[in-house]
PDB file of C-alpha atoms in Angstrom:
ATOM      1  CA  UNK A 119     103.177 -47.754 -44.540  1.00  0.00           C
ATOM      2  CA  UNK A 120     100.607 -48.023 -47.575  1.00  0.00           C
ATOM      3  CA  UNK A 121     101.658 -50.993 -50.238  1.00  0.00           C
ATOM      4  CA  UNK A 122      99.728 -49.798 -53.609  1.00  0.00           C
ATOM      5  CA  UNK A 123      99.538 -52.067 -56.410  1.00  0.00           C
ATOM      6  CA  UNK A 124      98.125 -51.232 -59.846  1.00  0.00           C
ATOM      7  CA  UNK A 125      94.757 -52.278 -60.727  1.00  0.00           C
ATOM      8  CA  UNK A 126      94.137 -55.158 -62.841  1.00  0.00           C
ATOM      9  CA  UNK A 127      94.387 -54.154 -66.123  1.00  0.00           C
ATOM     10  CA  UNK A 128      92.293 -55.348 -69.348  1.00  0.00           C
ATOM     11  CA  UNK A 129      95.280 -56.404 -70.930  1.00  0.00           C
ATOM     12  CA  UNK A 130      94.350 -59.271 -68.846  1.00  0.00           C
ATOM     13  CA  UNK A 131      91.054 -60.575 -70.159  1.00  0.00           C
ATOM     14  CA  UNK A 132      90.312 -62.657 -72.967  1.00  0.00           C
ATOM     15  CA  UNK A 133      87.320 -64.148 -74.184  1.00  0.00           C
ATOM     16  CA  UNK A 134      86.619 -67.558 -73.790  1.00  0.00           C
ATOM     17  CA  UNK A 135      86.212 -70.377 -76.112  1.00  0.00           C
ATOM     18  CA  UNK A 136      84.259 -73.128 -76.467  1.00  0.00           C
ATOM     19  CA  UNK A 137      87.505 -75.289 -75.555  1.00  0.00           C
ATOM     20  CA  UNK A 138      87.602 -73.970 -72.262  1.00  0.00           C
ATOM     21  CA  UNK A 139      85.817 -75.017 -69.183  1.00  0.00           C
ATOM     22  CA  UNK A 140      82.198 -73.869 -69.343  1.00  0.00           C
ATOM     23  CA  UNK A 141      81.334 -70.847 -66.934  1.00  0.00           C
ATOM     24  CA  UNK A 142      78.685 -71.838 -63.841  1.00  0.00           C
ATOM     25  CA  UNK A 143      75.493 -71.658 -64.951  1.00  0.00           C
ATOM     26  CA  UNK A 144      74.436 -68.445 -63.456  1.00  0.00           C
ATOM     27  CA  UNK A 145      77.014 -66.891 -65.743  1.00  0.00           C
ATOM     28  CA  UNK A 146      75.943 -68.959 -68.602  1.00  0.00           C
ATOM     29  CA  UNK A 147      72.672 -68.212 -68.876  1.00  0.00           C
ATOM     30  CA  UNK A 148      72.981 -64.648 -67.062  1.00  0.00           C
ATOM     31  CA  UNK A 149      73.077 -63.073 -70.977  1.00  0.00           C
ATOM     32  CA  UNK A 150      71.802 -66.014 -73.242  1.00  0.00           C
ATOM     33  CA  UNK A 151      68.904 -63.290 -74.625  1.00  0.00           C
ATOM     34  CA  UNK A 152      71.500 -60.794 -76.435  1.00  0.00           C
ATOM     35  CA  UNK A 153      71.568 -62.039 -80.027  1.00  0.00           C
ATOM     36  CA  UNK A 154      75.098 -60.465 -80.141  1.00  0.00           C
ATOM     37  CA  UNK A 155      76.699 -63.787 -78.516  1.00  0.00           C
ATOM     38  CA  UNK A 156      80.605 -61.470 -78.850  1.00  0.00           C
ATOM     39  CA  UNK A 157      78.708 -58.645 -76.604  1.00  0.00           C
ATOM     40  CA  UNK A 158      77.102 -61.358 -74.487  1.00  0.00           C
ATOM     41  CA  UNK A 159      80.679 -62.917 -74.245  1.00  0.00           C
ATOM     42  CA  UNK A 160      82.030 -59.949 -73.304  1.00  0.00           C
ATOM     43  CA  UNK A 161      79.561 -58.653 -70.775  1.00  0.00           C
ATOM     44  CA  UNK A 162      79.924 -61.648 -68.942  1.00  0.00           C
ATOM     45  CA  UNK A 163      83.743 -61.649 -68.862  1.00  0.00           C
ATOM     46  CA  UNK A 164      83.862 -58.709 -67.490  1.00  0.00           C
ATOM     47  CA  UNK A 165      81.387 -59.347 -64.811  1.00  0.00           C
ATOM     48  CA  UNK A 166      84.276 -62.169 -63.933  1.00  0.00           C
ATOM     49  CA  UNK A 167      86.547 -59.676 -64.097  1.00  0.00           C
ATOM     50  CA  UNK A 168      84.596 -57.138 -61.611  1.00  0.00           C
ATOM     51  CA  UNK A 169      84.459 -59.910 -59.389  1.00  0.00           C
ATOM     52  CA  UNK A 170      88.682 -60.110 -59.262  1.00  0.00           C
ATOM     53  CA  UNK A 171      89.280 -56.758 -58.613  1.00  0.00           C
ATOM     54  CA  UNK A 172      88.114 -55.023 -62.818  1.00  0.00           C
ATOM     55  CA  UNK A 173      87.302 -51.099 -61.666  1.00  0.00           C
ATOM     56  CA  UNK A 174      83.510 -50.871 -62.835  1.00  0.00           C
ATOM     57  CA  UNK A 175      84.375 -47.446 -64.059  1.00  0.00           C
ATOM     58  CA  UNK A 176      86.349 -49.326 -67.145  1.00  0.00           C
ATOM     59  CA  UNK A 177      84.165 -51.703 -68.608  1.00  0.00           C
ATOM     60  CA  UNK A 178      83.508 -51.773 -72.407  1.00  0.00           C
ATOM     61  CA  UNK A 179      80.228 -53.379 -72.128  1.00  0.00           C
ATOM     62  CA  UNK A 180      76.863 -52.017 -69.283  1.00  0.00           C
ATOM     63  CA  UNK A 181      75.620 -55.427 -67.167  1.00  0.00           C
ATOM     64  CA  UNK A 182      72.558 -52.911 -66.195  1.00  0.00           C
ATOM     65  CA  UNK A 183      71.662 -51.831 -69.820  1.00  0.00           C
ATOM     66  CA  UNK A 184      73.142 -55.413 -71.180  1.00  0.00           C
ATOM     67  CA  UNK A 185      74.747 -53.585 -74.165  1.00  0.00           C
ATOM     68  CA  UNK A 186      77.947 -51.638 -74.745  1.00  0.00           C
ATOM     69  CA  UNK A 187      78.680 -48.982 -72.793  1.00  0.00           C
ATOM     70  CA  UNK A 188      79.009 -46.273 -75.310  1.00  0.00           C
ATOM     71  CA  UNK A 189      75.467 -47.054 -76.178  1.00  0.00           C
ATOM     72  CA  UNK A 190      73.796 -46.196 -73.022  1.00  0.00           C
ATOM     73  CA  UNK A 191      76.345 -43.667 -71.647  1.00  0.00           C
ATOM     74  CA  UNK A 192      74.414 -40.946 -72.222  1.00  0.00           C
ATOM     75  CA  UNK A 193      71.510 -42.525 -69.545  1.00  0.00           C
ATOM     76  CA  UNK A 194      71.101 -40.526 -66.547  1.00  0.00           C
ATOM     77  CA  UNK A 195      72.240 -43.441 -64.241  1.00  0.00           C
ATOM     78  CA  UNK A 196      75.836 -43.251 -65.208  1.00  0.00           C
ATOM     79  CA  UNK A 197      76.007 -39.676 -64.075  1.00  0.00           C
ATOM     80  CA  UNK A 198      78.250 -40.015 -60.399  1.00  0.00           C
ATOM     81  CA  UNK A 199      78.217 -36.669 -58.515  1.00  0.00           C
ATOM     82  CA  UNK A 200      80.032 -38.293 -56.180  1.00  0.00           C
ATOM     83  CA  UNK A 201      82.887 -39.848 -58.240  1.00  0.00           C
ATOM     84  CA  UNK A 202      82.771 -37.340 -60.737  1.00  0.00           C
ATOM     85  CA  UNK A 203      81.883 -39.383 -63.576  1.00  0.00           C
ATOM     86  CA  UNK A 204      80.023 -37.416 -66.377  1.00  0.00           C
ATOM     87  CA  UNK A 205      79.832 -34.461 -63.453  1.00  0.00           C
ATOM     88  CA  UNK A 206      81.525 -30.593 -64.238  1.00  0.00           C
ATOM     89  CA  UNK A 207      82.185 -29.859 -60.807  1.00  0.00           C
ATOM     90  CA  UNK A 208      83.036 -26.153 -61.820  1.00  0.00           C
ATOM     91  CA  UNK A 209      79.664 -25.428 -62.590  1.00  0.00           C
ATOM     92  CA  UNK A 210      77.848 -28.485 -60.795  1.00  0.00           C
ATOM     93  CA  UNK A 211      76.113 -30.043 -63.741  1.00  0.00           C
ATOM     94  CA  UNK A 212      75.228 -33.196 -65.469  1.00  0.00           C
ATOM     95  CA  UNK A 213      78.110 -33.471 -68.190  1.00  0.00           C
ATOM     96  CA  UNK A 214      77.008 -34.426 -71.751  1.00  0.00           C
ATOM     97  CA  UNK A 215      78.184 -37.321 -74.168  1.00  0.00           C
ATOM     98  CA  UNK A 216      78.371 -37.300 -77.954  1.00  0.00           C
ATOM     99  CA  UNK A 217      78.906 -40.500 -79.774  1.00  0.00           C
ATOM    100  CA  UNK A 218      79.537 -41.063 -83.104  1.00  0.00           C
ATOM    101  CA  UNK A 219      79.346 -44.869 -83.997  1.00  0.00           C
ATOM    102  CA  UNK A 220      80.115 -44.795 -87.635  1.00  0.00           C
ATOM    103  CA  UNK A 221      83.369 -46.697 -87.451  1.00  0.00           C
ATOM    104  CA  UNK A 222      85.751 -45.690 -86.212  1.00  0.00           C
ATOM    105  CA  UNK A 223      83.630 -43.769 -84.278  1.00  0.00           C
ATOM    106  CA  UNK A 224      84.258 -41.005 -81.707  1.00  0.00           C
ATOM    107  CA  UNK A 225      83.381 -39.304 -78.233  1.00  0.00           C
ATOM    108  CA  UNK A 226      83.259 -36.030 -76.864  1.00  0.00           C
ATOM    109  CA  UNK A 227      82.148 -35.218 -73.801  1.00  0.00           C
ATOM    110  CA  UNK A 228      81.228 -31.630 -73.047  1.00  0.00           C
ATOM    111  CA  UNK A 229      79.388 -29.431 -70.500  1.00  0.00           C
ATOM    112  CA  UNK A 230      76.483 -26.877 -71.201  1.00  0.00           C
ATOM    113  CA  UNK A 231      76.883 -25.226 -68.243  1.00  0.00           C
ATOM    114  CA  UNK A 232      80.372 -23.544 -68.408  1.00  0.00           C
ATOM    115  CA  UNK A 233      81.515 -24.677 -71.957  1.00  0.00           C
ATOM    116  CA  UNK A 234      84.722 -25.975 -70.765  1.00  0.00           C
ATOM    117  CA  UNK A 235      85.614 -29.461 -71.595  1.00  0.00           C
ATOM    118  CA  UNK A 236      85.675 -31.549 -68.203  1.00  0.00           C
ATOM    119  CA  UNK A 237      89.382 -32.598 -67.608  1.00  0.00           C
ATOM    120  CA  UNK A 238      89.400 -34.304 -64.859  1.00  0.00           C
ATOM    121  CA  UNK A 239      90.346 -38.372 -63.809  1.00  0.00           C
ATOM    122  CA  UNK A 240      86.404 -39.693 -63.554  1.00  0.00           C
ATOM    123  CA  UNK A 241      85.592 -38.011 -67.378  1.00  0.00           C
ATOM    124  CA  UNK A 242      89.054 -39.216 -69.082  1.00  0.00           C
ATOM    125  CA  UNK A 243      87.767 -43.130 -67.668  1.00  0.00           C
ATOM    126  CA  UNK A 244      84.354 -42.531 -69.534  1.00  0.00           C
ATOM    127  CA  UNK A 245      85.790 -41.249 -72.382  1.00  0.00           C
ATOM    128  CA  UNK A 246      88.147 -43.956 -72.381  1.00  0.00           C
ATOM    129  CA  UNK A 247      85.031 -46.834 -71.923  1.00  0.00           C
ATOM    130  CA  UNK A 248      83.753 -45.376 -74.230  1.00  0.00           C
ATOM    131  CA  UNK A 249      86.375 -45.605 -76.928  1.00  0.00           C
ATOM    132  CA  UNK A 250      87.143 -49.062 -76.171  1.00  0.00           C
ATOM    133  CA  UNK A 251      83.593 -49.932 -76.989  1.00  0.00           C
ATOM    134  CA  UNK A 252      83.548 -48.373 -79.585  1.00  0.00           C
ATOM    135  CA  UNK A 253      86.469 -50.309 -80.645  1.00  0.00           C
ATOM    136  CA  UNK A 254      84.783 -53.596 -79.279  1.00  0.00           C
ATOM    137  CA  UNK A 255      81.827 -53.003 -81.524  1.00  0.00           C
ATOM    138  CA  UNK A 256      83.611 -52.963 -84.306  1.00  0.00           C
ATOM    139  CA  UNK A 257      85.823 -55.400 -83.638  1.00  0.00           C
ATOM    140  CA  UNK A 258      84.067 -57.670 -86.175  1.00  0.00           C
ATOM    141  CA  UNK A 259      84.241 -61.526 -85.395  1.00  0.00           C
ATOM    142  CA  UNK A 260      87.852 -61.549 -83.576  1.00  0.00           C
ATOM    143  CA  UNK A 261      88.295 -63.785 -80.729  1.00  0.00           C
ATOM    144  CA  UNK A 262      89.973 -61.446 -78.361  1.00  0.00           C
ATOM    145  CA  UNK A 263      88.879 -58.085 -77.508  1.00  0.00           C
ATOM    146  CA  UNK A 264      91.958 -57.711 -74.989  1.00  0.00           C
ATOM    147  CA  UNK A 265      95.884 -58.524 -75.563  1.00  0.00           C
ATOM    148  CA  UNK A 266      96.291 -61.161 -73.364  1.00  0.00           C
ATOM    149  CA  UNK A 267     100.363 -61.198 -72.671  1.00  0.00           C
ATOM    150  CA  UNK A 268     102.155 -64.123 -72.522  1.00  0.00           C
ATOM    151  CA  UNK A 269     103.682 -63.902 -68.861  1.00  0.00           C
TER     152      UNK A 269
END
């Protein structure tokens, strides 16, 4: 018998404040060169969150690129044959990202190859990274990027 729970979600994660306890110093100072202290915020709670279990296929913000993930999608290191992530595996090829960051923004992802729109699980969790980000960025100065429910 296989017991499957559901991944953690980002409805769980929130942002911390000065009024909580301050992260360990690695974490601290892991970002402190990003002038954007919400994305720096950000990228490091979701490193946290990786840690507990976050899939890394979901994050808003890129802790390789140190930036939002819509923003460096497009790089050739987020292409995973093996996962399918930005891969058409009807015509084997690299699949291509357009982003539009004028709020409120949009992404497409499309293939060259065959022309057909990649439907599959791996493409709708970029696209959906993506959008989040996009929705992150432009978040303004809020506190929270994620609902954070009350039990």
């Amino acid at each position: 018998m296989v017991l499957r729970t559901q991944p953690p979600s980002r409805a769980h994660l929130r942002l911390l404040s000065a009024a909580d306890s301050a992260p360990p110093a690695r974490r601290r100072d892991r970002y402190s060169e990003i002038p954007d202290r919400r994305l720096a915020a950000i990228l490091a709670a979701e490193d946290v969150a990786e840690e507990h279990g976050l899939s890394a296929h979901v994050r808003t913000t890129c802790y390789v690129h140190r930036g939002w993930v819509h923003q460096c999608i497009s790089d050739p290191m987020h292409v995973l044959v093996v996962t399918g992530h930005r891969w058409c595996r009807r015509c084997d090829r690299t699949v291509e990202v357009r982003v539009e960051e004028a709020f409120p923004g949009s992404v497409e992802l499309f293939c060259d190859g065959c022309g057909v729109p990649p439907d599959t699980v791996a493409n709708r969790e970029v696209l959906l990274a993506c959008r989040t980000s996009l929705s992150a960025m432009h978040g303004g100065e809020a506190s929270t990027l994620y609902v954070v429910p009350d039990r």
